[in-house]
Amino acid sequence: MRLNAEVRAYELDRTGLRTEFDGDLVEVAGQRLTYASPRGTLVIDGTTAEEVDGDVVLALPGGRAAQRLIRATSPHNTFLITERCDQLCLMCSQPPKHHHADLLPFFEAAALLAPAGTTIGISGGEPLLYKAALLPMMQRVLTHRPDLGFHVLSNAQHIDEDDLDPLAGMRDRVLWGIPLYAADAATHDRIVGKSGAFLQLMETLPIFARAGASIELRTVIMRENAALLARLASFVIMHLPFINRWALMQLESIGFGRQNWDRLFFDHSTEFTPIADALNIAKARNVEAVLFNFPRCTVPQPYRDRAPSTISDWKRRYLGECSGCQERDICGGFFEWYPEDRGFQRLARI
Ligand code: SF4
């Protein structure tokens, strides 16, 4: 169901389409909102009409909770396609589960109702475990909504030659975020918990490239691989020059990342040299390399312009040190679950 704060707001609707899924606000009682649609009545407690206007929610008949699939005011909307995965990464923020619930038809309906110009995240688990249904679903959405795009996080283990056409058909509208943790198979495979993963990636990345797909290579920096970053940078510029950008990412203290934090966390605020070396090598060969989830005050000034705000709004927070900071508006701050007592040693004053 898509929520409309008032019927008149619909006339200014972002997609210009009214559907059977639209629900109009018919009653407000304090923080209790009642919406009516051809599909039934939905009551939401504890929020305001402005807060949820334009959102797309999944409400099962008789259920006590509605799932917010699209938040209209947020640029960070992600569909969790599955919690299953064939890898077991040391720092996984969403540790895999065996159980799978197929919500793809609901995600497709939600995407079609999304505000204009939205880029929707596709994540897991490993979403391409269900590529037989997922790729056609994405294609249908992109056909019906020429204004939308997808950003897919995938370990890229499940692409083969048969996928060339679908990948090529979506190439201008989909960015594939694909992890690579080291230039050597042993280190990469140990980090992702899967023997043969590195070699498989070397088979599949060229398929994405031949399809003309956009690739965001992703490397989470940990004690396991920090000293190997310069070598990885050389590997990237030599063997993977077709990528669109390389994201060097700080660890997130959630899931396995929280469990293994003390063993994995690499404090770049006190030891930036391996990262600087990697950035410099990439830059020398015109490979765009950026820093994701790096608070700007932890980055030496010459590299600070490589650290955009990347932490999603709903999982971002700022510390006491941030009040009065001149760069707060362009800084992504910290993850909500950042452990202050075991985090960065050095925050520069800005
Ligand atoms: S906003 Fe906070 S985290 Fe970001 S640079 Fe300023 S002090 Fe550092």
PDB file of N, CA and C in Angstrom, residues 165-265:
ATOM      1  N   ASP A 165      22.995 -11.254 -21.625  1.00  0.00           N
ATOM      2  CA  ASP A 165      21.930 -10.417 -22.203  1.00  0.00           C
ATOM      3  C   ASP A 165      21.169  -9.635 -21.142  1.00  0.00           C
ATOM      4  N   PRO A 166      20.681 -10.303 -20.077  1.00  0.00           N
ATOM      5  CA  PRO A 166      19.985  -9.495 -19.060  1.00  0.00           C
ATOM      6  C   PRO A 166      20.865  -8.425 -18.436  1.00  0.00           C
ATOM      7  N   LEU A 167      22.138  -8.755 -18.197  1.00  0.00           N
ATOM      8  CA  LEU A 167      23.034  -7.737 -17.626  1.00  0.00           C
ATOM      9  C   LEU A 167      23.192  -6.568 -18.584  1.00  0.00           C
ATOM     10  N   ALA A 168      23.369  -6.887 -19.859  1.00  0.00           N
ATOM     11  CA  ALA A 168      23.547  -5.821 -20.856  1.00  0.00           C
ATOM     12  C   ALA A 168      22.281  -4.982 -20.987  1.00  0.00           C
ATOM     13  N   GLY A 169      21.125  -5.633 -20.887  1.00  0.00           N
ATOM     14  CA  GLY A 169      19.860  -4.915 -21.027  1.00  0.00           C
ATOM     15  C   GLY A 169      19.618  -3.901 -19.921  1.00  0.00           C
ATOM     16  N   MET A 170      20.268  -4.093 -18.781  1.00  0.00           N
ATOM     17  CA  MET A 170      20.044  -3.184 -17.639  1.00  0.00           C
ATOM     18  C   MET A 170      21.270  -2.327 -17.358  1.00  0.00           C
ATOM     19  N   ARG A 171      22.246  -2.343 -18.220  1.00  0.00           N
ATOM     20  CA  ARG A 171      23.570  -1.843 -17.826  1.00  0.00           C
ATOM     21  C   ARG A 171      23.603  -0.367 -17.436  1.00  0.00           C
ATOM     22  N   ASP A 172      22.744   0.446 -18.018  1.00  0.00           N
ATOM     23  CA  ASP A 172      22.796   1.875 -17.689  1.00  0.00           C
ATOM     24  C   ASP A 172      22.046   2.216 -16.417  1.00  0.00           C
ATOM     25  N   ARG A 173      21.327   1.250 -15.869  1.00  0.00           N
ATOM     26  CA  ARG A 173      20.428   1.571 -14.760  1.00  0.00           C
ATOM     27  C   ARG A 173      20.758   0.798 -13.491  1.00  0.00           C
ATOM     28  N   VAL A 174      21.765  -0.050 -13.555  1.00  0.00           N
ATOM     29  CA  VAL A 174      22.088  -0.891 -12.393  1.00  0.00           C
ATOM     30  C   VAL A 174      23.575  -0.755 -12.069  1.00  0.00           C
ATOM     31  N   LEU A 175      23.866  -0.495 -10.791  1.00  0.00           N
ATOM     32  CA  LEU A 175      25.249  -0.491 -10.317  1.00  0.00           C
ATOM     33  C   LEU A 175      25.433  -1.739  -9.463  1.00  0.00           C
ATOM     34  N   TRP A 176      26.449  -2.528  -9.799  1.00  0.00           N
ATOM     35  CA  TRP A 176      26.702  -3.780  -9.084  1.00  0.00           C
ATOM     36  C   TRP A 176      27.820  -3.561  -8.073  1.00  0.00           C
ATOM     37  N   GLY A 177      27.500  -3.693  -6.778  1.00  0.00           N
ATOM     38  CA  GLY A 177      28.504  -3.589  -5.725  1.00  0.00           C
ATOM     39  C   GLY A 177      29.049  -4.975  -5.418  1.00  0.00           C
ATOM     40  N   ILE A 178      30.322  -5.193  -5.777  1.00  0.00           N
ATOM     41  CA  ILE A 178      30.885  -6.550  -5.710  1.00  0.00           C
ATOM     42  C   ILE A 178      32.155  -6.533  -4.854  1.00  0.00           C
ATOM     43  N   PRO A 179      32.227  -7.378  -3.831  1.00  0.00           N
ATOM     44  CA  PRO A 179      33.375  -7.329  -2.933  1.00  0.00           C
ATOM     45  C   PRO A 179      34.594  -8.113  -3.429  1.00  0.00           C
ATOM     46  N   LEU A 180      35.753  -7.514  -3.198  1.00  0.00           N
ATOM     47  CA  LEU A 180      37.038  -8.185  -3.407  1.00  0.00           C
ATOM     48  C   LEU A 180      37.944  -7.713  -2.277  1.00  0.00           C
ATOM     49  N   TYR A 181      38.514  -8.651  -1.528  1.00  0.00           N
ATOM     50  CA  TYR A 181      39.210  -8.272  -0.305  1.00  0.00           C
ATOM     51  C   TYR A 181      40.727  -8.356  -0.389  1.00  0.00           C
ATOM     52  N   ALA A 182      41.242  -9.027  -1.395  1.00  0.00           N
ATOM     53  CA  ALA A 182      42.696  -9.155  -1.511  1.00  0.00           C
ATOM     54  C   ALA A 182      43.041  -9.589  -2.925  1.00  0.00           C
ATOM     55  N   ALA A 183      44.295  -9.420  -3.268  1.00  0.00           N
ATOM     56  CA  ALA A 183      44.756  -9.801  -4.604  1.00  0.00           C
ATOM     57  C   ALA A 183      45.157 -11.269  -4.662  1.00  0.00           C
ATOM     58  N   ASP A 184      45.158 -11.919  -3.515  1.00  0.00           N
ATOM     59  CA  ASP A 184      45.506 -13.347  -3.520  1.00  0.00           C
ATOM     60  C   ASP A 184      44.321 -14.173  -3.059  1.00  0.00           C
ATOM     61  N   ALA A 185      44.201 -15.344  -3.684  1.00  0.00           N
ATOM     62  CA  ALA A 185      43.029 -16.188  -3.447  1.00  0.00           C
ATOM     63  C   ALA A 185      42.925 -16.625  -1.991  1.00  0.00           C
ATOM     64  N   ALA A 186      44.063 -16.936  -1.370  1.00  0.00           N
ATOM     65  CA  ALA A 186      44.010 -17.479  -0.010  1.00  0.00           C
ATOM     66  C   ALA A 186      43.395 -16.470   0.959  1.00  0.00           C
ATOM     67  N   THR A 187      43.828 -15.203   0.867  1.00  0.00           N
ATOM     68  CA  THR A 187      43.315 -14.187   1.794  1.00  0.00           C
ATOM     69  C   THR A 187      41.838 -13.905   1.514  1.00  0.00           C
ATOM     70  N   HIS A 188      41.517 -13.715   0.234  1.00  0.00           N
ATOM     71  CA  HIS A 188      40.109 -13.420  -0.096  1.00  0.00           C
ATOM     72  C   HIS A 188      39.202 -14.565   0.361  1.00  0.00           C
ATOM     73  N   ASP A 189      39.587 -15.783   0.037  1.00  0.00           N
ATOM     74  CA  ASP A 189      38.740 -16.933   0.385  1.00  0.00           C
ATOM     75  C   ASP A 189      38.600 -17.091   1.893  1.00  0.00           C
ATOM     76  N   ARG A 190      39.683 -16.797   2.638  1.00  0.00           N
ATOM     77  CA  ARG A 190      39.595 -16.907   4.102  1.00  0.00           C
ATOM     78  C   ARG A 190      38.618 -15.861   4.642  1.00  0.00           C
ATOM     79  N   ILE A 191      38.653 -14.654   4.087  1.00  0.00           N
ATOM     80  CA  ILE A 191      37.765 -13.589   4.580  1.00  0.00           C
ATOM     81  C   ILE A 191      36.311 -13.905   4.261  1.00  0.00           C
ATOM     82  N   VAL A 192      36.041 -14.457   3.077  1.00  0.00           N
ATOM     83  CA  VAL A 192      34.631 -14.721   2.710  1.00  0.00           C
ATOM     84  C   VAL A 192      34.177 -16.113   3.138  1.00  0.00           C
ATOM     85  N   GLY A 193      35.104 -16.910   3.658  1.00  0.00           N
ATOM     86  CA  GLY A 193      34.708 -18.223   4.174  1.00  0.00           C
ATOM     87  C   GLY A 193      34.291 -19.202   3.111  1.00  0.00           C
ATOM     88  N   LYS A 194      34.888 -19.076   1.905  1.00  0.00           N
ATOM     89  CA  LYS A 194      34.490 -19.993   0.835  1.00  0.00           C
ATOM     90  C   LYS A 194      35.702 -20.296  -0.054  1.00  0.00           C
ATOM     91  N   SER A 195      36.070 -21.537  -0.097  1.00  0.00           N
ATOM     92  CA  SER A 195      37.177 -21.947  -0.956  1.00  0.00           C
ATOM     93  C   SER A 195      36.779 -21.804  -2.422  1.00  0.00           C
ATOM     94  N   GLY A 196      37.670 -21.215  -3.219  1.00  0.00           N
ATOM     95  CA  GLY A 196      37.389 -21.066  -4.650  1.00  0.00           C
ATOM     96  C   GLY A 196      36.645 -19.787  -5.008  1.00  0.00           C
ATOM     97  N   ALA A 197      36.290 -18.982  -4.001  1.00  0.00           N
ATOM     98  CA  ALA A 197      35.512 -17.766  -4.272  1.00  0.00           C
ATOM     99  C   ALA A 197      36.293 -16.778  -5.139  1.00  0.00           C
ATOM    100  N   PHE A 198      37.579 -16.616  -4.845  1.00  0.00           N
ATOM    101  CA  PHE A 198      38.393 -15.659  -5.600  1.00  0.00           C
ATOM    102  C   PHE A 198      38.453 -16.059  -7.073  1.00  0.00           C
ATOM    103  N   LEU A 199      38.730 -17.319  -7.340  1.00  0.00           N
ATOM    104  CA  LEU A 199      38.832 -17.765  -8.735  1.00  0.00           C
ATOM    105  C   LEU A 199      37.496 -17.605  -9.454  1.00  0.00           C
ATOM    106  N   GLN A 200      36.423 -17.895  -8.747  1.00  0.00           N
ATOM    107  CA  GLN A 200      35.100 -17.724  -9.350  1.00  0.00           C
ATOM    108  C   GLN A 200      34.850 -16.257  -9.708  1.00  0.00           C
ATOM    109  N   LEU A 201      35.278 -15.375  -8.823  1.00  0.00           N
ATOM    110  CA  LEU A 201      35.110 -13.935  -9.069  1.00  0.00           C
ATOM    111  C   LEU A 201      35.902 -13.506 -10.307  1.00  0.00           C
ATOM    112  N   MET A 202      37.066 -14.078 -10.473  1.00  0.00           N
ATOM    113  CA  MET A 202      37.876 -13.722 -11.647  1.00  0.00           C
ATOM    114  C   MET A 202      37.227 -14.222 -12.935  1.00  0.00           C
ATOM    115  N   GLU A 203      36.344 -15.220 -12.806  1.00  0.00           N
ATOM    116  CA  GLU A 203      35.583 -15.695 -13.979  1.00  0.00           C
ATOM    117  C   GLU A 203      34.388 -14.791 -14.257  1.00  0.00           C
ATOM    118  N   THR A 204      33.742 -14.334 -13.182  1.00  0.00           N
ATOM    119  CA  THR A 204      32.462 -13.633 -13.378  1.00  0.00           C
ATOM    120  C   THR A 204      32.631 -12.132 -13.605  1.00  0.00           C
ATOM    121  N   LEU A 205      33.641 -11.518 -12.992  1.00  0.00           N
ATOM    122  CA  LEU A 205      33.809 -10.075 -13.204  1.00  0.00           C
ATOM    123  C   LEU A 205      33.936  -9.724 -14.691  1.00  0.00           C
ATOM    124  N   PRO A 206      34.698 -10.492 -15.468  1.00  0.00           N
ATOM    125  CA  PRO A 206      34.761 -10.168 -16.905  1.00  0.00           C
ATOM    126  C   PRO A 206      33.417 -10.311 -17.621  1.00  0.00           C
ATOM    127  N   ILE A 207      32.537 -11.157 -17.095  1.00  0.00           N
ATOM    128  CA  ILE A 207      31.201 -11.272 -17.719  1.00  0.00           C
ATOM    129  C   ILE A 207      30.432  -9.965 -17.509  1.00  0.00           C
ATOM    130  N   PHE A 208      30.501  -9.436 -16.283  1.00  0.00           N
ATOM    131  CA  PHE A 208      29.876  -8.126 -16.045  1.00  0.00           C
ATOM    132  C   PHE A 208      30.478  -7.089 -16.994  1.00  0.00           C
ATOM    133  N   ALA A 209      31.797  -7.135 -17.144  1.00  0.00           N
ATOM    134  CA  ALA A 209      32.473  -6.143 -17.997  1.00  0.00           C
ATOM    135  C   ALA A 209      32.036  -6.282 -19.449  1.00  0.00           C
ATOM    136  N   ARG A 210      31.949  -7.512 -19.936  1.00  0.00           N
ATOM    137  CA  ARG A 210      31.535  -7.708 -21.335  1.00  0.00           C
ATOM    138  C   ARG A 210      30.109  -7.245 -21.568  1.00  0.00           C
ATOM    139  N   ALA A 211      29.282  -7.322 -20.523  1.00  0.00           N
ATOM    140  CA  ALA A 211      27.899  -6.854 -20.636  1.00  0.00           C
ATOM    141  C   ALA A 211      27.814  -5.330 -20.544  1.00  0.00           C
ATOM    142  N   GLY A 212      28.941  -4.695 -20.239  1.00  0.00           N
ATOM    143  CA  GLY A 212      28.922  -3.234 -20.087  1.00  0.00           C
ATOM    144  C   GLY A 212      28.305  -2.795 -18.777  1.00  0.00           C
ATOM    145  N   ALA A 213      28.207  -3.722 -17.808  1.00  0.00           N
ATOM    146  CA  ALA A 213      27.591  -3.398 -16.516  1.00  0.00           C
ATOM    147  C   ALA A 213      28.495  -2.457 -15.717  1.00  0.00           C
ATOM    148  N   SER A 214      27.864  -1.637 -14.880  1.00  0.00           N
ATOM    149  CA  SER A 214      28.618  -0.730 -14.008  1.00  0.00           C
ATOM    150  C   SER A 214      28.983  -1.474 -12.726  1.00  0.00           C
ATOM    151  N   ILE A 215      30.264  -1.404 -12.376  1.00  0.00           N
ATOM    152  CA  ILE A 215      30.757  -2.164 -11.219  1.00  0.00           C
ATOM    153  C   ILE A 215      31.367  -1.231 -10.187  1.00  0.00           C
ATOM    154  N   GLU A 216      30.901  -1.382  -8.943  1.00  0.00           N
ATOM    155  CA  GLU A 216      31.523  -0.712  -7.804  1.00  0.00           C
ATOM    156  C   GLU A 216      32.229  -1.809  -7.006  1.00  0.00           C
ATOM    157  N   LEU A 217      33.523  -1.918  -7.176  1.00  0.00           N
ATOM    158  CA  LEU A 217      34.281  -2.915  -6.424  1.00  0.00           C
ATOM    159  C   LEU A 217      34.343  -2.462  -4.967  1.00  0.00           C
ATOM    160  N   ARG A 218      34.139  -3.390  -4.024  1.00  0.00           N
ATOM    161  CA  ARG A 218      34.052  -3.010  -2.611  1.00  0.00           C
ATOM    162  C   ARG A 218      35.053  -3.798  -1.779  1.00  0.00           C
ATOM    163  N   THR A 219      35.840  -3.082  -0.987  1.00  0.00           N
ATOM    164  CA  THR A 219      36.822  -3.745  -0.123  1.00  0.00           C
ATOM    165  C   THR A 219      36.663  -3.227   1.294  1.00  0.00           C
ATOM    166  N   VAL A 220      36.166  -4.075   2.197  1.00  0.00           N
ATOM    167  CA  VAL A 220      36.133  -3.696   3.608  1.00  0.00           C
ATOM    168  C   VAL A 220      37.550  -3.852   4.151  1.00  0.00           C
ATOM    169  N   ILE A 221      38.019  -2.798   4.820  1.00  0.00           N
ATOM    170  CA  ILE A 221      39.393  -2.808   5.336  1.00  0.00           C
ATOM    171  C   ILE A 221      39.392  -3.379   6.751  1.00  0.00           C
ATOM    172  N   MET A 222      40.245  -4.370   6.941  1.00  0.00           N
ATOM    173  CA  MET A 222      40.352  -5.021   8.256  1.00  0.00           C
ATOM    174  C   MET A 222      41.831  -5.295   8.538  1.00  0.00           C
ATOM    175  N   ARG A 223      42.115  -5.708   9.732  1.00  0.00           N
ATOM    176  CA  ARG A 223      43.507  -6.080  10.026  1.00  0.00           C
ATOM    177  C   ARG A 223      43.963  -7.209   9.107  1.00  0.00           C
ATOM    178  N   GLU A 224      43.010  -8.014   8.670  1.00  0.00           N
ATOM    179  CA  GLU A 224      43.334  -9.152   7.801  1.00  0.00           C
ATOM    180  C   GLU A 224      43.940  -8.727   6.465  1.00  0.00           C
ATOM    181  N   ASN A 225      43.510  -7.553   5.958  1.00  0.00           N
ATOM    182  CA  ASN A 225      43.917  -7.195   4.593  1.00  0.00           C
ATOM    183  C   ASN A 225      44.527  -5.798   4.470  1.00  0.00           C
ATOM    184  N   ALA A 226      44.587  -5.031   5.553  1.00  0.00           N
ATOM    185  CA  ALA A 226      45.053  -3.647   5.446  1.00  0.00           C
ATOM    186  C   ALA A 226      46.461  -3.560   4.855  1.00  0.00           C
ATOM    187  N   ALA A 227      47.355  -4.431   5.309  1.00  0.00           N
ATOM    188  CA  ALA A 227      48.732  -4.360   4.828  1.00  0.00           C
ATOM    189  C   ALA A 227      48.838  -4.777   3.361  1.00  0.00           C
ATOM    190  N   LEU A 228      47.771  -5.375   2.833  1.00  0.00           N
ATOM    191  CA  LEU A 228      47.804  -5.886   1.457  1.00  0.00           C
ATOM    192  C   LEU A 228      47.105  -4.947   0.478  1.00  0.00           C
ATOM    193  N   LEU A 229      46.702  -3.762   0.950  1.00  0.00           N
ATOM    194  CA  LEU A 229      45.888  -2.891   0.104  1.00  0.00           C
ATOM    195  C   LEU A 229      46.642  -2.371  -1.117  1.00  0.00           C
ATOM    196  N   ALA A 230      47.911  -2.031  -0.945  1.00  0.00           N
ATOM    197  CA  ALA A 230      48.673  -1.512  -2.087  1.00  0.00           C
ATOM    198  C   ALA A 230      48.776  -2.594  -3.164  1.00  0.00           C
ATOM    199  N   ARG A 231      48.984  -3.817  -2.720  1.00  0.00           N
ATOM    200  CA  ARG A 231      49.037  -4.926  -3.681  1.00  0.00           C
ATOM    201  C   ARG A 231      47.689  -5.106  -4.377  1.00  0.00           C
ATOM    202  N   LEU A 232      46.633  -4.954  -3.633  1.00  0.00           N
ATOM    203  CA  LEU A 232      45.301  -5.063  -4.235  1.00  0.00           C
ATOM    204  C   LEU A 232      45.077  -3.923  -5.237  1.00  0.00           C
ATOM    205  N   ALA A 233      45.541  -2.732  -4.888  1.00  0.00           N
ATOM    206  CA  ALA A 233      45.396  -1.595  -5.814  1.00  0.00           C
ATOM    207  C   ALA A 233      46.110  -1.888  -7.135  1.00  0.00           C
ATOM    208  N   SER A 234      47.306  -2.441  -7.046  1.00  0.00           N
ATOM    209  CA  SER A 234      48.047  -2.775  -8.272  1.00  0.00           C
ATOM    210  C   SER A 234      47.308  -3.833  -9.076  1.00  0.00           C
ATOM    211  N   PHE A 235      46.715  -4.785  -8.363  1.00  0.00           N
ATOM    212  CA  PHE A 235      45.937  -5.845  -9.022  1.00  0.00           C
ATOM    213  C   PHE A 235      44.724  -5.251  -9.743  1.00  0.00           C
ATOM    214  N   VAL A 236      44.068  -4.323  -9.074  1.00  0.00           N
ATOM    215  CA  VAL A 236      42.854  -3.719  -9.654  1.00  0.00           C
ATOM    216  C   VAL A 236      43.203  -2.960 -10.934  1.00  0.00           C
ATOM    217  N   ILE A 237      44.235  -2.133 -10.880  1.00  0.00           N
ATOM    218  CA  ILE A 237      44.526  -1.322 -12.071  1.00  0.00           C
ATOM    219  C   ILE A 237      45.028  -2.199 -13.219  1.00  0.00           C
ATOM    220  N   MET A 238      45.638  -3.319 -12.881  1.00  0.00           N
ATOM    221  CA  MET A 238      46.184  -4.177 -13.938  1.00  0.00           C
ATOM    222  C   MET A 238      45.132  -5.128 -14.514  1.00  0.00           C
ATOM    223  N   HIS A 239      44.331  -5.736 -13.642  1.00  0.00           N
ATOM    224  CA  HIS A 239      43.419  -6.798 -14.101  1.00  0.00           C
ATOM    225  C   HIS A 239      41.953  -6.375 -14.165  1.00  0.00           C
ATOM    226  N   LEU A 240      41.590  -5.316 -13.457  1.00  0.00           N
ATOM    227  CA  LEU A 240      40.170  -4.932 -13.410  1.00  0.00           C
ATOM    228  C   LEU A 240      39.984  -3.465 -13.791  1.00  0.00           C
ATOM    229  N   PRO A 241      40.605  -3.018 -14.869  1.00  0.00           N
ATOM    230  CA  PRO A 241      40.527  -1.585 -15.205  1.00  0.00           C
ATOM    231  C   PRO A 241      39.128  -1.164 -15.646  1.00  0.00           C
ATOM    232  N   PHE A 242      38.251  -2.139 -15.853  1.00  0.00           N
ATOM    233  CA  PHE A 242      36.903  -1.832 -16.343  1.00  0.00           C
ATOM    234  C   PHE A 242      35.940  -1.428 -15.233  1.00  0.00           C
ATOM    235  N   ILE A 243      36.346  -1.521 -13.975  1.00  0.00           N
ATOM    236  CA  ILE A 243      35.404  -1.146 -12.905  1.00  0.00           C
ATOM    237  C   ILE A 243      35.120   0.356 -12.974  1.00  0.00           C
ATOM    238  N   ASN A 244      33.978   0.744 -12.440  1.00  0.00           N
ATOM    239  CA  ASN A 244      33.615   2.163 -12.455  1.00  0.00           C
ATOM    240  C   ASN A 244      34.187   2.903 -11.263  1.00  0.00           C
ATOM    241  N   ARG A 245      34.217   2.225 -10.109  1.00  0.00           N
ATOM    242  CA  ARG A 245      34.887   2.820  -8.959  1.00  0.00           C
ATOM    243  C   ARG A 245      35.226   1.729  -7.960  1.00  0.00           C
ATOM    244  N   TRP A 246      36.176   2.087  -7.111  1.00  0.00           N
ATOM    245  CA  TRP A 246      36.629   1.159  -6.077  1.00  0.00           C
ATOM    246  C   TRP A 246      36.331   1.803  -4.725  1.00  0.00           C
ATOM    247  N   ALA A 247      35.513   1.134  -3.929  1.00  0.00           N
ATOM    248  CA  ALA A 247      35.146   1.665  -2.620  1.00  0.00           C
ATOM    249  C   ALA A 247      35.936   0.937  -1.536  1.00  0.00           C
ATOM    250  N   LEU A 248      36.749   1.699  -0.809  1.00  0.00           N
ATOM    251  CA  LEU A 248      37.453   1.170   0.358  1.00  0.00           C
ATOM    252  C   LEU A 248      36.571   1.498   1.566  1.00  0.00           C
ATOM    253  N   MET A 249      36.168   0.464   2.304  1.00  0.00           N
ATOM    254  CA  MET A 249      35.097   0.656   3.287  1.00  0.00           C
ATOM    255  C   MET A 249      35.549   0.354   4.711  1.00  0.00           C
ATOM    256  N   GLN A 250      35.094   1.191   5.656  1.00  0.00           N
ATOM    257  CA  GLN A 250      35.374   0.886   7.059  1.00  0.00           C
ATOM    258  C   GLN A 250      34.382  -0.163   7.572  1.00  0.00           C
ATOM    259  N   LEU A 251      34.815  -0.855   8.581  1.00  0.00           N
ATOM    260  CA  LEU A 251      34.053  -1.950   9.181  1.00  0.00           C
ATOM    261  C   LEU A 251      32.809  -1.419   9.902  1.00  0.00           C
ATOM    262  N   GLU A 252      31.740  -2.206   9.853  1.00  0.00           N
ATOM    263  CA  GLU A 252      30.495  -1.867  10.541  1.00  0.00           C
ATOM    264  C   GLU A 252      30.362  -2.811  11.734  1.00  0.00           C
ATOM    265  N   SER A 253      30.144  -2.238  12.911  1.00  0.00           N
ATOM    266  CA  SER A 253      30.102  -3.067  14.127  1.00  0.00           C
ATOM    267  C   SER A 253      28.706  -3.638  14.344  1.00  0.00           C
ATOM    268  N   ILE A 254      28.325  -4.560  13.482  1.00  0.00           N
ATOM    269  CA  ILE A 254      27.041  -5.222  13.623  1.00  0.00           C
ATOM    270  C   ILE A 254      27.176  -6.617  13.026  1.00  0.00           C
ATOM    271  N   GLY A 255      26.351  -7.533  13.474  1.00  0.00           N
ATOM    272  CA  GLY A 255      26.467  -8.910  12.982  1.00  0.00           C
ATOM    273  C   GLY A 255      27.816  -9.496  13.367  1.00  0.00           C
ATOM    274  N   PHE A 256      28.446 -10.185  12.400  1.00  0.00           N
ATOM    275  CA  PHE A 256      29.772 -10.740  12.685  1.00  0.00           C
ATOM    276  C   PHE A 256      30.798  -9.628  12.899  1.00  0.00           C
ATOM    277  N   GLY A 257      30.566  -8.469  12.284  1.00  0.00           N
ATOM    278  CA  GLY A 257      31.473  -7.329  12.478  1.00  0.00           C
ATOM    279  C   GLY A 257      31.552  -6.942  13.943  1.00  0.00           C
ATOM    280  N   ARG A 258      30.434  -7.041  14.658  1.00  0.00           N
ATOM    281  CA  ARG A 258      30.432  -6.745  16.093  1.00  0.00           C
ATOM    282  C   ARG A 258      31.138  -7.860  16.869  1.00  0.00           C
ATOM    283  N   GLN A 259      30.780  -9.115  16.515  1.00  0.00           N
ATOM    284  CA  GLN A 259      31.389 -10.256  17.217  1.00  0.00           C
ATOM    285  C   GLN A 259      32.910 -10.254  17.093  1.00  0.00           C
ATOM    286  N   ASN A 260      33.392  -9.907  15.886  1.00  0.00           N
ATOM    287  CA  ASN A 260      34.824 -10.023  15.596  1.00  0.00           C
ATOM    288  C   ASN A 260      35.545  -8.671  15.620  1.00  0.00           C
ATOM    289  N   TRP A 261      34.883  -7.641  16.175  1.00  0.00           N
ATOM    290  CA  TRP A 261      35.410  -6.278  16.089  1.00  0.00           C
ATOM    291  C   TRP A 261      36.857  -6.173  16.575  1.00  0.00           C
ATOM    292  N   ASP A 262      37.147  -6.680  17.748  1.00  0.00           N
ATOM    293  CA  ASP A 262      38.487  -6.496  18.318  1.00  0.00           C
ATOM    294  C   ASP A 262      39.561  -7.149  17.454  1.00  0.00           C
ATOM    295  N   ARG A 263      39.199  -8.218  16.799  1.00  0.00           N
ATOM    296  CA  ARG A 263      40.168  -8.908  15.938  1.00  0.00           C
ATOM    297  C   ARG A 263      40.298  -8.213  14.574  1.00  0.00           C
ATOM    298  N   LEU A 264      39.219  -7.597  14.080  1.00  0.00           N
ATOM    299  CA  LEU A 264      39.196  -7.106  12.701  1.00  0.00           C
ATOM    300  C   LEU A 264      39.414  -5.604  12.540  1.00  0.00           C
ATOM    301  N   PHE A 265      38.966  -4.799  13.504  1.00  0.00           N
ATOM    302  CA  PHE A 265      38.938  -3.351  13.285  1.00  0.00           C
ATOM    303  C   PHE A 265      40.335  -2.802  13.040  1.00  0.00           C
TER     304      PHE A 265
END
